[in-house]
mmCIF file of C-alpha atoms and ligand atoms in Angstrom:
data_model
loop_
_atom_site.group_PDB
_atom_site.id
_atom_site.type_symbol
_atom_site.label_atom_id
_atom_site.label_comp_id
_atom_site.label_asym_id
_atom_site.label_seq_id
_atom_site.Cartn_x
_atom_site.Cartn_y
_atom_site.Cartn_z
ATOM 1 C CA UNK A 39 -4.533 -0.640 22.879
ATOM 2 C CA UNK A 40 -3.284 -0.521 19.267
ATOM 3 C CA UNK A 41 -5.604 -0.196 16.289
ATOM 4 C CA UNK A 42 -6.244 -3.619 14.844
ATOM 5 C CA UNK A 43 -5.247 -3.610 11.181
ATOM 6 C CA UNK A 44 -6.912 -6.884 10.184
ATOM 7 C CA UNK A 45 -5.523 -6.998 6.618
ATOM 8 C CA UNK A 46 -1.982 -6.439 7.955
ATOM 9 C CA UNK A 47 -2.391 -9.176 10.573
ATOM 10 C CA UNK A 48 -3.735 -11.556 7.934
ATOM 11 C CA UNK A 49 -0.770 -10.712 5.717
ATOM 12 C CA UNK A 50 1.602 -11.549 8.591
ATOM 13 C CA UNK A 51 -0.210 -14.839 9.169
ATOM 14 C CA UNK A 52 0.043 -15.658 5.461
ATOM 15 C CA UNK A 53 3.756 -14.976 5.518
ATOM 16 C CA UNK A 54 4.163 -17.230 8.555
ATOM 17 C CA UNK A 55 2.220 -20.019 6.841
ATOM 18 C CA UNK A 56 4.897 -20.204 4.144
ATOM 19 C CA UNK A 57 7.130 -21.615 6.887
ATOM 20 C CA UNK A 58 4.718 -24.306 8.047
ATOM 21 C CA UNK A 59 6.221 -27.720 8.640
ATOM 22 C CA UNK A 60 3.220 -29.698 7.432
ATOM 23 C CA UNK A 61 4.450 -32.562 5.231
ATOM 24 C CA UNK A 62 1.843 -34.988 6.635
ATOM 25 C CA UNK A 63 -1.411 -33.063 6.398
ATOM 26 C CA UNK A 64 -0.236 -30.733 3.579
ATOM 27 C CA UNK A 65 -2.391 -28.105 5.341
ATOM 28 C CA UNK A 66 -0.393 -24.981 6.126
ATOM 29 C CA UNK A 67 -1.543 -22.632 8.876
ATOM 30 C CA UNK A 68 -0.134 -19.284 9.950
ATOM 31 C CA UNK A 69 -0.990 -17.214 13.015
ATOM 32 C CA UNK A 70 -0.132 -13.619 13.843
ATOM 33 C CA UNK A 71 -0.454 -12.247 17.379
ATOM 34 C CA UNK A 72 -0.742 -8.482 17.838
ATOM 35 C CA UNK A 73 0.743 -7.152 21.087
ATOM 36 C CA UNK A 74 -0.311 -3.988 22.878
ATOM 37 C CA UNK A 75 2.822 -2.139 21.707
ATOM 38 C CA UNK A 76 1.849 -2.822 18.094
ATOM 39 C CA UNK A 77 4.448 -5.525 17.515
ATOM 40 C CA UNK A 78 3.443 -8.805 15.884
ATOM 41 C CA UNK A 79 4.603 -12.332 16.741
ATOM 42 C CA UNK A 80 3.920 -15.123 14.270
ATOM 43 C CA UNK A 81 3.884 -18.895 14.170
ATOM 44 C CA UNK A 82 3.169 -21.725 11.774
ATOM 45 C CA UNK A 83 2.008 -25.259 12.349
ATOM 46 C CA UNK A 84 4.797 -27.648 13.264
ATOM 47 C CA UNK A 85 3.937 -31.256 12.501
ATOM 48 C CA UNK A 86 5.688 -34.401 13.656
ATOM 49 C CA UNK A 87 6.187 -37.881 12.200
ATOM 50 C CA UNK A 88 4.389 -39.010 15.352
ATOM 51 C CA UNK A 89 1.284 -37.247 14.100
ATOM 52 C CA UNK A 90 -0.376 -36.595 17.447
ATOM 53 C CA UNK A 91 2.567 -34.490 18.606
ATOM 54 C CA UNK A 92 1.918 -31.827 15.977
ATOM 55 C CA UNK A 93 1.549 -28.240 17.137
ATOM 56 C CA UNK A 94 -0.919 -25.759 15.689
ATOM 57 C CA UNK A 95 0.158 -22.365 14.398
ATOM 58 C CA UNK A 96 -1.751 -20.428 17.071
ATOM 59 C CA UNK A 97 -0.132 -22.494 19.821
ATOM 60 C CA UNK A 98 3.347 -21.985 18.356
ATOM 61 C CA UNK A 99 2.775 -18.221 18.098
ATOM 62 C CA UNK A 100 1.388 -17.891 21.617
ATOM 63 C CA UNK A 101 4.144 -20.065 23.102
ATOM 64 C CA UNK A 102 6.631 -17.672 21.493
ATOM 65 C CA UNK A 103 4.758 -14.717 23.011
ATOM 66 C CA UNK A 104 4.808 -16.429 26.409
ATOM 67 C CA UNK A 105 8.522 -17.197 26.099
ATOM 68 C CA UNK A 106 9.102 -13.484 25.559
ATOM 69 C CA UNK A 107 7.168 -12.749 28.768
ATOM 70 C CA UNK A 108 4.393 -10.990 26.833
ATOM 71 C CA UNK A 109 1.350 -13.196 27.460
ATOM 72 C CA UNK A 110 -0.378 -10.346 29.306
ATOM 73 C CA UNK A 111 0.166 -8.007 26.344
ATOM 74 C CA UNK A 112 -1.843 -9.814 23.677
ATOM 75 C CA UNK A 113 -4.350 -7.610 21.829
ATOM 76 C CA UNK A 114 -5.577 -9.796 18.940
ATOM 77 C CA UNK A 115 -4.776 -12.881 16.881
ATOM 78 C CA UNK A 116 -5.258 -13.701 13.222
ATOM 79 C CA UNK A 117 -5.169 -17.157 11.665
ATOM 80 C CA UNK A 118 -5.152 -18.307 8.068
ATOM 81 C CA UNK A 119 -4.677 -21.694 6.464
ATOM 82 C CA UNK A 120 -5.244 -23.885 3.492
ATOM 83 C CA UNK A 121 -4.244 -26.979 1.560
ATOM 84 C CA UNK A 122 -0.707 -26.667 0.211
ATOM 85 C CA UNK A 123 -0.043 -26.617 -3.499
ATOM 86 C CA UNK A 124 2.898 -28.423 -5.106
ATOM 87 C CA UNK A 125 5.175 -25.527 -4.146
ATOM 88 C CA UNK A 126 4.105 -25.783 -0.496
ATOM 89 C CA UNK A 127 2.001 -22.622 -0.519
ATOM 90 C CA UNK A 128 -1.413 -22.659 1.171
ATOM 91 C CA UNK A 129 -4.375 -22.296 -1.157
ATOM 92 C CA UNK A 130 -8.074 -21.729 -0.717
ATOM 93 C CA UNK A 131 -10.474 -18.865 -0.191
ATOM 94 C CA UNK A 132 -12.369 -20.150 2.854
ATOM 95 C CA UNK A 133 -11.473 -18.640 6.245
ATOM 96 C CA UNK A 134 -9.990 -21.012 8.830
ATOM 97 C CA UNK A 135 -11.001 -20.786 12.461
ATOM 98 C CA UNK A 136 -8.968 -22.055 15.411
ATOM 99 C CA UNK A 137 -9.383 -25.651 16.549
ATOM 100 C CA UNK A 138 -10.827 -26.309 19.988
ATOM 101 C CA UNK A 139 -7.459 -26.757 21.665
ATOM 102 C CA UNK A 140 -6.196 -23.490 20.211
ATOM 103 C CA UNK A 141 -9.286 -21.680 21.458
ATOM 104 C CA UNK A 142 -8.370 -22.821 24.953
ATOM 105 C CA UNK A 143 -4.756 -21.724 24.439
ATOM 106 C CA UNK A 144 -5.931 -18.314 23.191
ATOM 107 C CA UNK A 145 -8.101 -18.068 26.308
ATOM 108 C CA UNK A 146 -4.999 -18.253 28.491
ATOM 109 C CA UNK A 147 -3.719 -15.055 26.859
ATOM 110 C CA UNK A 148 -7.184 -13.495 26.855
ATOM 111 C CA UNK A 149 -7.753 -13.907 30.588
ATOM 112 C CA UNK A 150 -4.211 -12.917 31.530
ATOM 113 C CA UNK A 151 -4.390 -9.822 29.334
ATOM 114 C CA UNK A 152 -7.886 -9.006 30.564
ATOM 115 C CA UNK A 153 -9.221 -8.775 27.015
ATOM 116 C CA UNK A 154 -11.971 -10.628 25.212
ATOM 117 C CA UNK A 155 -9.553 -11.082 22.333
ATOM 118 C CA UNK A 156 -10.524 -10.404 18.732
ATOM 119 C CA UNK A 157 -9.860 -13.508 16.642
ATOM 120 C CA UNK A 158 -9.556 -12.734 12.939
ATOM 121 C CA UNK A 159 -10.094 -15.728 10.702
ATOM 122 C CA UNK A 160 -8.808 -15.333 7.172
ATOM 123 C CA UNK A 161 -8.212 -17.468 4.127
ATOM 124 C CA UNK A 162 -4.965 -18.304 2.354
ATOM 125 C CA UNK A 163 -6.086 -16.293 -0.657
ATOM 126 C CA UNK A 164 -8.575 -13.479 -1.167
ATOM 127 C CA UNK A 165 -10.451 -11.074 1.046
ATOM 128 C CA UNK A 166 -12.866 -13.355 2.898
ATOM 129 C CA UNK A 167 -12.399 -12.927 6.640
ATOM 130 C CA UNK A 168 -14.490 -13.102 9.783
ATOM 131 C CA UNK A 169 -13.720 -11.247 12.984
ATOM 132 C CA UNK A 170 -14.924 -12.907 16.184
ATOM 133 C CA UNK A 171 -14.442 -12.262 19.840
ATOM 134 C CA UNK A 172 -12.959 -15.212 21.704
ATOM 135 C CA UNK A 173 -16.114 -15.450 23.829
ATOM 136 C CA UNK A 174 -18.067 -16.274 20.676
ATOM 137 C CA UNK A 175 -15.697 -19.138 19.830
ATOM 138 C CA UNK A 176 -15.274 -20.391 23.403
ATOM 139 C CA UNK A 177 -18.194 -19.370 25.609
ATOM 140 C CA UNK A 178 -18.069 -20.032 29.348
ATOM 141 C CA UNK A 179 -14.352 -20.691 29.109
ATOM 142 C CA UNK A 180 -12.360 -22.321 31.870
ATOM 143 C CA UNK A 181 -9.141 -20.489 32.555
ATOM 144 C CA UNK A 182 -6.681 -18.982 34.986
ATOM 145 C CA UNK A 183 -9.482 -17.058 36.712
ATOM 146 C CA UNK A 184 -11.009 -20.374 37.828
ATOM 147 C CA UNK A 185 -7.719 -21.268 39.499
ATOM 148 C CA UNK A 186 -7.607 -17.983 41.373
ATOM 149 C CA UNK A 187 -4.772 -16.633 39.273
ATOM 150 C CA UNK A 188 -6.384 -13.291 38.483
HETATM 151 N N1 LIG B 449 -3.966 -26.590 12.519
HETATM 152 C C1 LIG B 449 -3.517 -25.413 13.037
HETATM 153 O O1 LIG B 449 -2.328 -25.092 12.942
HETATM 154 N N2 LIG B 449 -4.414 -24.610 13.683
HETATM 155 C C2 LIG B 449 -5.735 -24.896 13.805
HETATM 156 O O2 LIG B 449 -6.454 -24.155 14.495
HETATM 157 C C3 LIG B 449 -6.314 -26.028 13.096
HETATM 158 C C4 LIG B 449 -5.334 -27.032 12.596
HETATM 159 C C5 LIG B 449 -3.001 -27.484 11.858
HETATM 160 C C6 LIG B 449 -2.725 -28.762 12.587
HETATM 161 C C7 LIG B 449 -2.223 -29.658 11.474
HETATM 162 O O3 LIG B 449 -0.833 -29.412 11.304
HETATM 163 C C8 LIG B 449 -2.954 -29.153 10.246
HETATM 164 O O4 LIG B 449 -3.478 -27.874 10.582
HETATM 165 C C9 LIG B 449 -4.115 -30.045 9.810
HETATM 166 O O5 LIG B 449 -4.970 -30.310 10.865
#
Protein backbone atom coordinates (compact mmCIF):
# COMPACT_ATOMS: atom_id res chain seq x y z
CA UNK A 1 0.00 0.00 0.00
CA UNK A 2 1.52 3.38 -0.95
CA UNK A 3 2.05 6.18 1.54
CA UNK A 4 -0.83 8.60 1.30
CA UNK A 5 0.53 12.06 0.57
CA UNK A 6 -2.63 14.04 1.32
CA UNK A 7 -1.30 17.44 0.17
CA UNK A 8 -0.19 15.90 -3.15
CA UNK A 9 -3.58 14.24 -3.67
CA UNK A 10 -5.35 17.50 -2.87
CA UNK A 11 -3.10 19.28 -5.35
CA UNK A 12 -4.04 16.73 -8.03
CA UNK A 13 -7.73 17.21 -7.23
CA UNK A 14 -7.31 20.99 -7.48
CA UNK A 15 -5.67 20.63 -10.86
CA UNK A 16 -8.51 18.40 -12.05
CA UNK A 17 -11.10 20.92 -10.84
CA UNK A 18 -9.72 23.48 -13.30
CA UNK A 19 -11.20 21.22 -16.00
CA UNK A 20 -14.67 20.99 -14.49
CA UNK A 21 -17.55 21.40 -16.90
CA UNK A 22 -19.84 23.23 -14.49
CA UNK A 23 -21.46 26.15 -16.33
CA UNK A 24 -24.82 25.61 -14.58
CA UNK A 25 -23.90 25.34 -10.91
CA UNK A 26 -20.61 27.30 -11.23
CA UNK A 27 -19.33 24.89 -8.55
CA UNK A 28 -16.15 23.16 -9.65
CA UNK A 29 -15.14 19.86 -8.07
CA UNK A 30 -12.00 17.80 -8.57
CA UNK A 31 -11.25 14.28 -7.36
CA UNK A 32 -7.97 12.39 -7.25
CA UNK A 33 -7.85 8.61 -6.77
CA UNK A 34 -4.62 7.05 -5.49
CA UNK A 35 -3.95 3.52 -6.74
CA UNK A 36 -1.88 0.89 -4.97
CA UNK A 37 1.03 1.37 -7.40
CA UNK A 38 1.20 5.05 -6.44
CA UNK A 39 -0.37 6.34 -9.64
CA UNK A 40 -3.17 8.90 -9.48
CA UNK A 41 -6.32 9.11 -11.61
CA UNK A 42 -8.34 12.32 -11.57
CA UNK A 43 -11.76 13.55 -12.57
CA UNK A 44 -13.84 16.70 -12.52
CA UNK A 45 -17.57 17.24 -12.41
CA UNK A 46 -19.24 17.01 -15.79
CA UNK A 47 -22.55 18.84 -15.91
CA UNK A 48 -25.28 18.63 -18.52
CA UNK A 49 -27.89 21.05 -19.87
CA UNK A 50 -30.35 18.43 -18.64
CA UNK A 51 -29.24 19.18 -15.10
CA UNK A 52 -30.09 15.83 -13.53
CA UNK A 53 -27.69 14.02 -15.85
CA UNK A 54 -24.66 15.75 -14.34
CA UNK A 55 -21.83 13.58 -13.07
CA UNK A 56 -19.83 14.28 -9.93
CA UNK A 57 -16.04 14.47 -9.96
CA UNK A 58 -15.59 11.39 -7.75
CA UNK A 59 -17.84 9.34 -10.04
CA UNK A 60 -15.97 10.50 -13.15
CA UNK A 61 -12.62 9.63 -11.55
CA UNK A 62 -13.74 6.21 -10.34
CA UNK A 63 -15.39 5.37 -13.67
CA UNK A 64 -12.04 6.13 -15.31
CA UNK A 65 -10.31 3.84 -12.79
CA UNK A 66 -12.86 1.11 -13.51
CA UNK A 67 -12.43 1.54 -17.26
CA UNK A 68 -8.72 0.93 -16.77
CA UNK A 69 -9.53 -2.30 -14.90
CA UNK A 70 -8.13 -0.91 -11.64
CA UNK A 71 -11.18 -0.77 -9.36
CA UNK A 72 -9.60 -3.33 -7.03
CA UNK A 73 -6.44 -1.22 -6.74
CA UNK A 74 -7.87 1.91 -5.15
CA UNK A 75 -6.01 3.08 -2.03
CA UNK A 76 -7.50 6.52 -1.28
CA UNK A 77 -9.49 9.39 -2.77
CA UNK A 78 -9.29 13.14 -2.31
CA UNK A 79 -11.97 15.66 -3.25
CA UNK A 80 -11.95 19.43 -3.37
CA UNK A 81 -14.44 21.96 -4.66
CA UNK A 82 -15.73 25.47 -4.54
CA UNK A 83 -17.71 28.21 -6.24
CA UNK A 84 -16.04 29.31 -9.46
CA UNK A 85 -14.71 32.82 -9.87
CA UNK A 86 -15.07 34.81 -13.09
CA UNK A 87 -12.07 32.97 -14.54
CA UNK A 88 -13.68 29.59 -13.80
CA UNK A 89 -11.37 28.72 -10.91
CA UNK A 90 -12.85 27.21 -7.74
CA UNK A 91 -12.67 29.40 -4.66
CA UNK A 92 -13.31 28.91 -0.98
CA UNK A 93 -11.52 27.62 2.07
CA UNK A 94 -14.12 25.15 3.36
CA UNK A 95 -13.49 21.44 2.71
CA UNK A 96 -16.00 19.64 0.48
CA UNK A 97 -17.15 16.14 1.30
CA UNK A 98 -18.61 13.65 -1.17
CA UNK A 99 -22.35 13.65 -1.83
CA UNK A 100 -24.36 10.61 -0.83
CA UNK A 101 -24.33 9.05 -4.29
CA UNK A 102 -20.56 9.43 -4.51
CA UNK A 103 -20.14 7.78 -1.13
CA UNK A 104 -21.95 4.76 -2.53
CA UNK A 105 -19.79 4.83 -5.66
CA UNK A 106 -16.63 5.03 -3.53
CA UNK A 107 -17.93 2.04 -1.56
CA UNK A 108 -17.88 -0.07 -4.72
CA UNK A 109 -14.12 0.50 -4.97
CA UNK A 110 -13.66 0.13 -1.22
CA UNK A 111 -15.29 -3.30 -1.01
CA UNK A 112 -13.68 -4.58 -4.19
CA UNK A 113 -10.25 -3.41 -3.04
CA UNK A 114 -10.85 -4.74 0.47
CA UNK A 115 -9.96 -1.39 2.02
CA UNK A 116 -11.89 0.96 4.26
CA UNK A 117 -10.78 3.78 1.99
CA UNK A 118 -9.37 7.04 3.32
CA UNK A 119 -11.41 9.94 1.95
CA UNK A 120 -9.53 13.23 2.09
CA UNK A 121 -11.75 16.28 1.92
CA UNK A 122 -9.99 19.49 1.01
CA UNK A 123 -10.88 23.02 0.03
CA UNK A 124 -10.22 24.87 -3.21
CA UNK A 125 -7.80 27.17 -1.40
CA UNK A 126 -5.78 26.88 1.79
CA UNK A 127 -4.76 24.10 4.12
CA UNK A 128 -8.06 23.08 5.70
CA UNK A 129 -8.64 19.37 5.14
CA UNK A 130 -10.31 16.48 6.92
CA UNK A 131 -9.35 12.86 6.50
CA UNK A 132 -12.14 10.33 7.01
CA UNK A 133 -12.49 6.64 6.50
CA UNK A 134 -15.33 5.71 4.16
CA UNK A 135 -17.05 3.83 7.00
CA UNK A 136 -17.42 7.14 8.83
CA UNK A 137 -19.13 8.74 5.82
CA UNK A 138 -21.20 5.70 4.86
CA UNK A 139 -21.74 3.36 7.81
CA UNK A 140 -23.41 -0.01 7.29
CA UNK A 141 -22.90 0.32 3.55
CA UNK A 142 -24.65 -1.88 1.03
CA UNK A 143 -22.28 -3.16 -1.60
CA UNK A 144 -20.93 -6.00 -3.69
CA UNK A 145 -20.46 -8.15 -0.58
CA UNK A 146 -24.25 -8.18 -0.09
CA UNK A 147 -24.64 -9.59 -3.59
CA UNK A 148 -22.16 -12.37 -2.91
CA UNK A 149 -19.51 -10.84 -5.13
CA UNK A 150 -16.67 -11.05 -2.62
N1 LIG B 1 -20.50 17.63 -7.05
C1 LIG B 1 -19.46 16.78 -7.19
O1 LIG B 1 -18.80 16.74 -8.23
N2 LIG B 1 -19.16 15.94 -6.14
C2 LIG B 1 -19.83 15.95 -4.96
O2 LIG B 1 -19.56 15.09 -4.11
C3 LIG B 1 -20.82 16.98 -4.67
C4 LIG B 1 -21.31 17.73 -5.86
C5 LIG B 1 -20.86 18.51 -8.18
C6 LIG B 1 -22.16 18.19 -8.84
C7 LIG B 1 -22.51 19.50 -9.50
O3 LIG B 1 -21.85 19.55 -10.76
C8 LIG B 1 -21.89 20.54 -8.59
O4 LIG B 1 -20.97 19.85 -7.75
C9 LIG B 1 -22.90 21.26 -7.69
O5 LIG B 1 -23.70 20.35 -7.01
